[in-house]
């Protein structure tokens, strides 16, 4: 039994993650505990290599009566692949499933605060990120690069036009929504938009839903070339209040947050509600991530 005891909602979340992992024939193995930092370190032996998962009480809540807990997923990639994609960070992360690859750090990362509501859905997505975040991102990117030689994976998305009609009706109050063939787009202020599209030919999974949050760079930074998507991925992993299930990339003059969810994930309760809720939160908080990066760059640089 673990020596570090968390509040019941966090213990239940960890148990749920373990249950979902068992569907991928994986399990959480406790490797280390730290009472002072209220931290547990787990290792998962995935088919493509070990995965480190940390569950811990956030530093800001250590002295608070109501604790806050965060989960972090760290998946190392082979140095050879890191070298191959060293200058292709945006291209790699466009193939994101539920994690980002800051190529300078040679890892695939994801994280979330442990929620009090709909925790089972978040636990299921975290488990998918643990089981397939690294493998899927690398596989999808590799197949995209070699698409002329690779066989396309095709499987019709489980999201029908009726699903998007229901989404359009339920979220008409958020902004200017529009249904398109097997998809839906919501336009927000200052040029931002959220698009959900049924996809049948993801390079790794075939069918599923592609979720894209598009934010004009000029709406959050003055000097458009000063901060890139890699900085946003780093900031969202380090301090993001919204789950970092996916990756920031750039597309022309826009930042784009990319997530892909395979068909089988649709069985998770209220999944679409959470995707839209997280996207709105991500849109509201991107300015915080940009400011964090500015503050980080303003710190005195140590001399080697």
mmCIF file of C-alpha atoms in Angstrom:
data_model
loop_
_atom_site.group_PDB
_atom_site.id
_atom_site.type_symbol
_atom_site.label_atom_id
_atom_site.label_comp_id
_atom_site.label_asym_id
_atom_site.label_seq_id
_atom_site.Cartn_x
_atom_site.Cartn_y
_atom_site.Cartn_z
ATOM 1 C CA UNK A 1 0.000 0.000 0.000
ATOM 2 C CA UNK A 2 1.373 3.473 -0.844
ATOM 3 C CA UNK A 3 2.822 5.456 2.052
ATOM 4 C CA UNK A 4 1.773 8.798 0.540
ATOM 5 C CA UNK A 5 -1.974 9.078 0.998
ATOM 6 C CA UNK A 6 -4.005 11.400 -1.206
ATOM 7 C CA UNK A 7 -7.579 12.620 -0.797
ATOM 8 C CA UNK A 8 -10.201 10.117 -1.900
ATOM 9 C CA UNK A 9 -11.012 11.848 -5.201
ATOM 10 C CA UNK A 10 -7.344 11.621 -6.233
ATOM 11 C CA UNK A 11 -7.043 7.992 -5.093
ATOM 12 C CA UNK A 12 -10.166 7.149 -7.092
ATOM 13 C CA UNK A 13 -8.700 8.881 -10.144
ATOM 14 C CA UNK A 14 -5.454 6.905 -9.939
ATOM 15 C CA UNK A 15 -7.434 3.685 -9.555
ATOM 16 C CA UNK A 16 -9.501 4.600 -12.626
ATOM 17 C CA UNK A 17 -6.321 5.258 -14.647
ATOM 18 C CA UNK A 18 -5.084 1.805 -13.644
ATOM 19 C CA UNK A 19 -8.380 0.229 -14.690
ATOM 20 C CA UNK A 20 -8.264 1.872 -18.114
ATOM 21 C CA UNK A 21 -4.614 0.875 -18.543
ATOM 22 C CA UNK A 22 -5.554 -2.751 -17.963
ATOM 23 C CA UNK A 23 -7.575 -2.583 -21.204
ATOM 24 C CA UNK A 24 -4.243 -1.971 -22.953
ATOM 25 C CA UNK A 25 -2.623 -4.817 -20.960
ATOM 26 C CA UNK A 26 -0.617 -2.281 -18.944
ATOM 27 C CA UNK A 27 -0.400 -1.516 -15.228
ATOM 28 C CA UNK A 28 0.888 1.144 -12.870
ATOM 29 C CA UNK A 29 3.984 0.036 -10.939
ATOM 30 C CA UNK A 30 4.861 2.208 -7.942
ATOM 31 C CA UNK A 31 8.551 3.055 -8.127
ATOM 32 C CA UNK A 32 9.064 5.864 -5.618
ATOM 33 C CA UNK A 33 7.238 7.951 -3.004
ATOM 34 C CA UNK A 34 8.113 11.255 -1.386
ATOM 35 C CA UNK A 35 6.144 12.327 1.679
ATOM 36 C CA UNK A 36 7.693 15.789 1.820
ATOM 37 C CA UNK A 37 6.535 16.644 -1.704
ATOM 38 C CA UNK A 38 3.401 14.455 -1.531
ATOM 39 C CA UNK A 39 4.467 12.642 -4.697
ATOM 40 C CA UNK A 40 4.156 9.160 -6.163
ATOM 41 C CA UNK A 41 6.270 8.046 -9.101
ATOM 42 C CA UNK A 42 4.932 5.183 -11.217
ATOM 43 C CA UNK A 43 6.430 3.325 -14.170
ATOM 44 C CA UNK A 44 4.482 1.634 -16.944
ATOM 45 C CA UNK A 45 6.188 -0.886 -19.206
ATOM 46 C CA UNK A 46 4.665 -0.084 -22.582
ATOM 47 C CA UNK A 47 5.541 -2.058 -25.711
ATOM 48 C CA UNK A 48 7.573 0.846 -27.098
ATOM 49 C CA UNK A 49 9.439 1.559 -23.871
ATOM 50 C CA UNK A 50 8.894 2.651 -20.262
ATOM 51 C CA UNK A 51 6.591 5.526 -19.351
ATOM 52 C CA UNK A 52 6.952 7.607 -16.181
ATOM 53 C CA UNK A 53 3.785 8.910 -14.514
ATOM 54 C CA UNK A 54 3.868 11.296 -11.556
ATOM 55 C CA UNK A 55 0.913 11.999 -9.275
ATOM 56 C CA UNK A 56 1.529 14.730 -6.737
ATOM 57 C CA UNK A 57 0.051 17.532 -4.710
ATOM 58 C CA UNK A 58 0.744 20.875 -6.347
ATOM 59 C CA UNK A 59 3.218 23.117 -4.580
ATOM 60 C CA UNK A 60 0.725 25.973 -4.371
ATOM 61 C CA UNK A 61 -1.721 23.796 -2.422
ATOM 62 C CA UNK A 62 0.685 22.134 0.051
ATOM 63 C CA UNK A 63 -0.370 24.478 2.835
ATOM 64 C CA UNK A 64 -3.980 24.814 1.728
ATOM 65 C CA UNK A 65 -6.875 22.918 3.367
ATOM 66 C CA UNK A 66 -8.150 21.756 -0.039
ATOM 67 C CA UNK A 67 -5.357 19.967 -1.891
ATOM 68 C CA UNK A 68 -4.885 20.117 -5.642
ATOM 69 C CA UNK A 69 -3.236 17.220 -7.466
ATOM 70 C CA UNK A 70 -1.576 16.966 -10.850
ATOM 71 C CA UNK A 71 -0.698 14.013 -13.073
ATOM 72 C CA UNK A 72 2.291 14.192 -15.434
ATOM 73 C CA UNK A 73 3.219 11.724 -18.178
ATOM 74 C CA UNK A 74 6.808 11.568 -19.459
ATOM 75 C CA UNK A 75 7.672 9.288 -22.386
ATOM 76 C CA UNK A 76 11.269 9.338 -23.607
ATOM 77 C CA UNK A 77 11.940 8.967 -27.327
ATOM 78 C CA UNK A 78 14.939 7.413 -29.011
ATOM 79 C CA UNK A 79 17.820 9.852 -29.604
ATOM 80 C CA UNK A 80 17.889 8.810 -33.281
ATOM 81 C CA UNK A 81 14.294 9.920 -33.811
ATOM 82 C CA UNK A 82 14.863 13.113 -31.820
ATOM 83 C CA UNK A 83 17.779 13.933 -34.100
ATOM 84 C CA UNK A 84 15.686 13.206 -37.192
ATOM 85 C CA UNK A 85 12.918 15.638 -36.153
ATOM 86 C CA UNK A 86 15.149 18.215 -34.493
ATOM 87 C CA UNK A 87 13.978 21.062 -36.758
ATOM 88 C CA UNK A 88 10.483 19.702 -37.436
ATOM 89 C CA UNK A 89 8.676 20.266 -34.147
ATOM 90 C CA UNK A 90 5.565 21.798 -35.702
ATOM 91 C CA UNK A 91 5.239 19.005 -38.253
ATOM 92 C CA UNK A 92 5.637 16.286 -35.615
ATOM 93 C CA UNK A 93 3.046 17.772 -33.281
ATOM 94 C CA UNK A 94 0.442 18.029 -36.032
ATOM 95 C CA UNK A 95 0.227 14.245 -35.639
ATOM 96 C CA UNK A 96 -0.517 14.553 -31.915
ATOM 97 C CA UNK A 97 -2.896 12.117 -30.252
ATOM 98 C CA UNK A 98 -2.954 13.264 -26.615
ATOM 99 C CA UNK A 99 0.588 14.486 -25.998
ATOM 100 C CA UNK A 100 3.165 16.991 -27.244
ATOM 101 C CA UNK A 101 6.758 16.412 -28.304
ATOM 102 C CA UNK A 102 9.124 19.263 -27.431
ATOM 103 C CA UNK A 103 11.875 17.785 -29.608
ATOM 104 C CA UNK A 104 14.659 19.621 -27.803
ATOM 105 C CA UNK A 105 13.782 17.614 -24.673
ATOM 106 C CA UNK A 106 13.514 14.215 -26.424
ATOM 107 C CA UNK A 107 10.210 13.322 -24.735
ATOM 108 C CA UNK A 108 6.468 13.190 -25.324
ATOM 109 C CA UNK A 109 4.612 14.983 -22.525
ATOM 110 C CA UNK A 110 1.071 15.323 -21.236
ATOM 111 C CA UNK A 111 -0.459 16.437 -17.957
ATOM 112 C CA UNK A 112 -3.685 17.307 -16.190
ATOM 113 C CA UNK A 113 -4.974 18.483 -12.858
ATOM 114 C CA UNK A 114 -6.976 15.713 -11.200
ATOM 115 C CA UNK A 115 -10.613 16.837 -11.499
ATOM 116 C CA UNK A 116 -13.534 16.510 -9.110
ATOM 117 C CA UNK A 117 -16.096 16.101 -11.925
ATOM 118 C CA UNK A 118 -16.145 13.740 -14.898
ATOM 119 C CA UNK A 119 -12.906 12.322 -13.538
ATOM 120 C CA UNK A 120 -13.483 8.979 -15.231
ATOM 121 C CA UNK A 121 -13.411 10.566 -18.675
ATOM 122 C CA UNK A 122 -10.216 12.464 -17.878
ATOM 123 C CA UNK A 123 -8.682 9.271 -16.437
ATOM 124 C CA UNK A 124 -9.529 7.412 -19.639
ATOM 125 C CA UNK A 125 -7.823 10.037 -21.800
ATOM 126 C CA UNK A 126 -4.791 10.070 -19.515
ATOM 127 C CA UNK A 127 -4.553 6.279 -19.806
ATOM 128 C CA UNK A 128 -4.738 6.516 -23.611
ATOM 129 C CA UNK A 129 -1.977 9.128 -23.533
ATOM 130 C CA UNK A 130 0.157 6.803 -21.394
ATOM 131 C CA UNK A 131 -0.486 3.757 -23.557
ATOM 132 C CA UNK A 132 -0.290 5.314 -27.019
ATOM 133 C CA UNK A 133 0.722 8.983 -26.854
ATOM 134 C CA UNK A 134 4.336 8.437 -27.862
ATOM 135 C CA UNK A 135 3.804 5.494 -30.203
ATOM 136 C CA UNK A 136 0.898 7.063 -32.046
ATOM 137 C CA UNK A 137 2.562 10.441 -32.545
ATOM 138 C CA UNK A 138 5.765 8.903 -33.887
ATOM 139 C CA UNK A 139 3.927 6.355 -36.043
ATOM 140 C CA UNK A 140 1.532 8.908 -37.522
ATOM 141 C CA UNK A 141 4.351 11.313 -38.313
ATOM 142 C CA UNK A 142 6.517 8.605 -39.864
ATOM 143 C CA UNK A 143 3.638 7.384 -42.046
ATOM 144 C CA UNK A 144 2.827 10.936 -43.104
ATOM 145 C CA UNK A 145 6.421 11.540 -44.174
ATOM 146 C CA UNK A 146 6.488 8.265 -46.140
ATOM 147 C CA UNK A 147 2.868 8.340 -47.274
ATOM 148 C CA UNK A 148 3.759 7.528 -50.863
ATOM 149 C CA UNK A 149 5.004 4.133 -49.679
ATOM 150 C CA UNK A 150 2.677 3.503 -46.733
ATOM 151 C CA UNK A 151 -0.763 1.977 -46.860
ATOM 152 C CA UNK A 152 -3.396 4.454 -45.689
ATOM 153 C CA UNK A 153 -5.287 3.387 -42.571
ATOM 154 C CA UNK A 154 -8.985 3.879 -43.272
ATOM 155 C CA UNK A 155 -11.934 3.374 -40.948
ATOM 156 C CA UNK A 156 -15.091 5.487 -40.993
ATOM 157 C CA UNK A 157 -15.384 7.864 -38.042
ATOM 158 C CA UNK A 158 -18.054 7.008 -35.479
ATOM 159 C CA UNK A 159 -19.155 10.676 -35.501
ATOM 160 C CA UNK A 160 -22.067 11.120 -37.923
ATOM 161 C CA UNK A 161 -23.690 14.312 -39.208
ATOM 162 C CA UNK A 162 -26.370 13.824 -36.533
ATOM 163 C CA UNK A 163 -23.708 14.002 -33.799
ATOM 164 C CA UNK A 164 -22.539 17.374 -35.098
ATOM 165 C CA UNK A 165 -26.118 18.649 -35.403
ATOM 166 C CA UNK A 166 -26.601 17.862 -31.719
ATOM 167 C CA UNK A 167 -23.351 19.633 -30.819
ATOM 168 C CA UNK A 168 -24.417 22.662 -32.875
ATOM 169 C CA UNK A 169 -27.751 22.816 -31.055
ATOM 170 C CA UNK A 170 -26.291 22.312 -27.577
ATOM 171 C CA UNK A 171 -23.559 24.958 -27.976
ATOM 172 C CA UNK A 172 -25.291 27.602 -30.090
ATOM 173 C CA UNK A 173 -24.985 30.041 -27.167
ATOM 174 C CA UNK A 174 -21.164 30.090 -27.282
ATOM 175 C CA UNK A 175 -20.742 32.062 -30.478
ATOM 176 C CA UNK A 176 -21.297 31.774 -34.211
ATOM 177 C CA UNK A 177 -21.482 28.079 -35.007
ATOM 178 C CA UNK A 178 -21.590 26.375 -38.367
ATOM 179 C CA UNK A 179 -22.180 22.770 -39.402
ATOM 180 C CA UNK A 180 -20.256 21.401 -42.351
ATOM 181 C CA UNK A 181 -20.150 17.909 -43.784
ATOM 182 C CA UNK A 182 -19.243 15.580 -40.906
ATOM 183 C CA UNK A 183 -17.975 18.482 -38.835
ATOM 184 C CA UNK A 184 -18.707 21.602 -36.784
ATOM 185 C CA UNK A 185 -16.960 24.928 -36.248
ATOM 186 C CA UNK A 186 -17.508 27.551 -33.567
ATOM 187 C CA UNK A 187 -16.119 31.053 -34.143
ATOM 188 C CA UNK A 188 -15.080 33.088 -31.117
ATOM 189 C CA UNK A 189 -13.986 36.701 -30.647
ATOM 190 C CA UNK A 190 -10.713 38.017 -32.098
ATOM 191 C CA UNK A 191 -10.617 35.448 -34.883
ATOM 192 C CA UNK A 192 -10.303 32.276 -32.790
ATOM 193 C CA UNK A 193 -12.223 29.129 -33.726
ATOM 194 C CA UNK A 194 -12.820 25.565 -32.597
ATOM 195 C CA UNK A 195 -13.383 22.818 -35.178
ATOM 196 C CA UNK A 196 -14.408 19.203 -34.655
ATOM 197 C CA UNK A 197 -14.094 17.016 -37.762
ATOM 198 C CA UNK A 198 -14.917 13.370 -38.379
ATOM 199 C CA UNK A 199 -11.737 11.748 -39.745
ATOM 200 C CA UNK A 200 -11.532 8.358 -41.450
ATOM 201 C CA UNK A 201 -7.857 8.290 -42.461
ATOM 202 C CA UNK A 202 -5.706 9.198 -39.488
ATOM 203 C CA UNK A 203 -2.274 7.789 -40.285
ATOM 204 C CA UNK A 204 -2.302 5.586 -37.172
ATOM 205 C CA UNK A 205 -5.884 5.018 -36.031
ATOM 206 C CA UNK A 206 -8.039 5.514 -39.098
ATOM 207 C CA UNK A 207 -11.414 6.772 -37.799
ATOM 208 C CA UNK A 208 -11.970 9.303 -35.055
ATOM 209 C CA UNK A 209 -12.401 12.998 -34.308
ATOM 210 C CA UNK A 210 -9.853 15.715 -34.980
ATOM 211 C CA UNK A 211 -10.160 18.667 -32.610
ATOM 212 C CA UNK A 212 -8.460 21.927 -33.663
ATOM 213 C CA UNK A 213 -8.431 25.144 -31.638
ATOM 214 C CA UNK A 214 -7.138 27.967 -33.846
ATOM 215 C CA UNK A 215 -5.885 31.220 -32.274
ATOM 216 C CA UNK A 216 -4.411 34.100 -34.322
ATOM 217 C CA UNK A 217 -0.900 34.817 -33.061
ATOM 218 C CA UNK A 218 -1.487 38.560 -33.276
ATOM 219 C CA UNK A 219 -4.334 38.264 -30.742
ATOM 220 C CA UNK A 220 -1.982 37.105 -27.969
ATOM 221 C CA UNK A 221 1.494 38.435 -28.836
ATOM 222 C CA UNK A 222 2.689 41.755 -30.251
ATOM 223 C CA UNK A 223 5.788 40.472 -32.019
ATOM 224 C CA UNK A 224 4.393 37.523 -33.979
ATOM 225 C CA UNK A 225 7.748 35.824 -34.492
ATOM 226 C CA UNK A 226 8.943 36.111 -30.906
ATOM 227 C CA UNK A 227 7.202 33.097 -29.325
ATOM 228 C CA UNK A 228 6.521 29.784 -31.039
ATOM 229 C CA UNK A 229 4.329 26.765 -30.442
ATOM 230 C CA UNK A 230 7.181 24.935 -28.726
ATOM 231 C CA UNK A 231 7.140 27.540 -25.957
ATOM 232 C CA UNK A 232 3.378 27.079 -25.553
ATOM 233 C CA UNK A 233 3.812 23.313 -25.223
ATOM 234 C CA UNK A 234 6.453 23.811 -22.551
ATOM 235 C CA UNK A 235 4.321 26.311 -20.627
ATOM 236 C CA UNK A 236 1.132 24.263 -20.844
ATOM 237 C CA UNK A 237 3.004 21.223 -19.535
ATOM 238 C CA UNK A 238 4.639 23.098 -16.653
ATOM 239 C CA UNK A 239 1.719 25.126 -15.334
ATOM 240 C CA UNK A 240 -1.375 24.657 -17.482
ATOM 241 C CA UNK A 241 -4.664 24.501 -15.628
ATOM 242 C CA UNK A 242 -6.226 22.868 -18.700
ATOM 243 C CA UNK A 243 -5.243 19.262 -19.519
ATOM 244 C CA UNK A 244 -2.316 19.174 -21.949
ATOM 245 C CA UNK A 245 -3.825 16.341 -23.984
ATOM 246 C CA UNK A 246 -2.570 17.303 -27.424
ATOM 247 C CA UNK A 247 -0.029 19.762 -28.814
ATOM 248 C CA UNK A 248 0.327 23.366 -29.911
ATOM 249 C CA UNK A 249 1.561 23.855 -33.472
ATOM 250 C CA UNK A 250 1.676 26.775 -35.884
ATOM 251 C CA UNK A 251 -0.156 27.173 -39.172
ATOM 252 C CA UNK A 252 0.710 30.400 -40.963
ATOM 253 C CA UNK A 253 -0.267 33.278 -38.670
ATOM 254 C CA UNK A 254 -2.162 31.038 -36.233
ATOM 255 C CA UNK A 255 -1.386 28.909 -33.233
ATOM 256 C CA UNK A 256 -3.325 25.632 -33.433
ATOM 257 C CA UNK A 257 -3.918 23.155 -30.607
ATOM 258 C CA UNK A 258 -4.250 19.650 -32.091
ATOM 259 C CA UNK A 259 -5.947 16.605 -30.566
ATOM 260 C CA UNK A 260 -7.063 13.365 -32.200
ATOM 261 C CA UNK A 261 -9.439 10.940 -30.505
ATOM 262 C CA UNK A 262 -9.902 7.422 -31.972
ATOM 263 C CA UNK A 263 -13.394 5.998 -32.383
ATOM 264 C CA UNK A 264 -13.320 3.807 -29.280
ATOM 265 C CA UNK A 265 -12.798 6.821 -26.983
ATOM 266 C CA UNK A 266 -16.319 8.059 -27.746
ATOM 267 C CA UNK A 267 -17.727 5.700 -25.111
ATOM 268 C CA UNK A 268 -16.272 7.953 -22.385
ATOM 269 C CA UNK A 269 -19.086 9.971 -20.704
ATOM 270 C CA UNK A 270 -19.521 13.636 -21.699
ATOM 271 C CA UNK A 271 -16.390 13.551 -23.833
ATOM 272 C CA UNK A 272 -17.545 16.234 -26.271
ATOM 273 C CA UNK A 273 -18.594 18.500 -23.395
ATOM 274 C CA UNK A 274 -15.110 18.275 -21.901
ATOM 275 C CA UNK A 275 -13.377 18.856 -25.240
ATOM 276 C CA UNK A 276 -15.332 22.062 -25.781
ATOM 277 C CA UNK A 277 -14.931 23.164 -22.154
ATOM 278 C CA UNK A 278 -11.167 22.591 -22.275
ATOM 279 C CA UNK A 279 -10.852 24.390 -25.604
ATOM 280 C CA UNK A 280 -12.613 27.462 -24.228
ATOM 281 C CA UNK A 281 -10.397 27.384 -21.153
ATOM 282 C CA UNK A 282 -7.308 26.966 -23.357
ATOM 283 C CA UNK A 283 -8.372 29.992 -25.377
ATOM 284 C CA UNK A 284 -8.807 32.081 -22.239
ATOM 285 C CA UNK A 285 -5.473 30.984 -20.756
ATOM 286 C CA UNK A 286 -3.149 31.161 -23.765
ATOM 287 C CA UNK A 287 -2.207 34.714 -22.787
ATOM 288 C CA UNK A 288 -0.992 33.350 -19.412
ATOM 289 C CA UNK A 289 1.238 30.825 -21.188
ATOM 290 C CA UNK A 290 2.682 33.568 -23.380
ATOM 291 C CA UNK A 291 3.374 35.775 -20.358
ATOM 292 C CA UNK A 292 5.053 32.888 -18.563
ATOM 293 C CA UNK A 293 7.378 32.452 -21.533
ATOM 294 C CA UNK A 294 8.135 36.192 -21.547
ATOM 295 C CA UNK A 295 8.945 36.105 -17.834
ATOM 296 C CA UNK A 296 11.124 33.029 -18.338
ATOM 297 C CA UNK A 297 13.116 34.737 -21.062
ATOM 298 C CA UNK A 298 13.544 37.826 -18.924
ATOM 299 C CA UNK A 299 15.348 35.890 -16.185
ATOM 300 C CA UNK A 300 19.133 36.399 -16.060
ATOM 301 C CA UNK A 301 20.901 33.750 -18.116
ATOM 302 C CA UNK A 302 23.526 31.759 -16.239
ATOM 303 C CA UNK A 303 27.015 31.825 -17.677
ATOM 304 C CA UNK A 304 28.514 28.504 -18.657
#
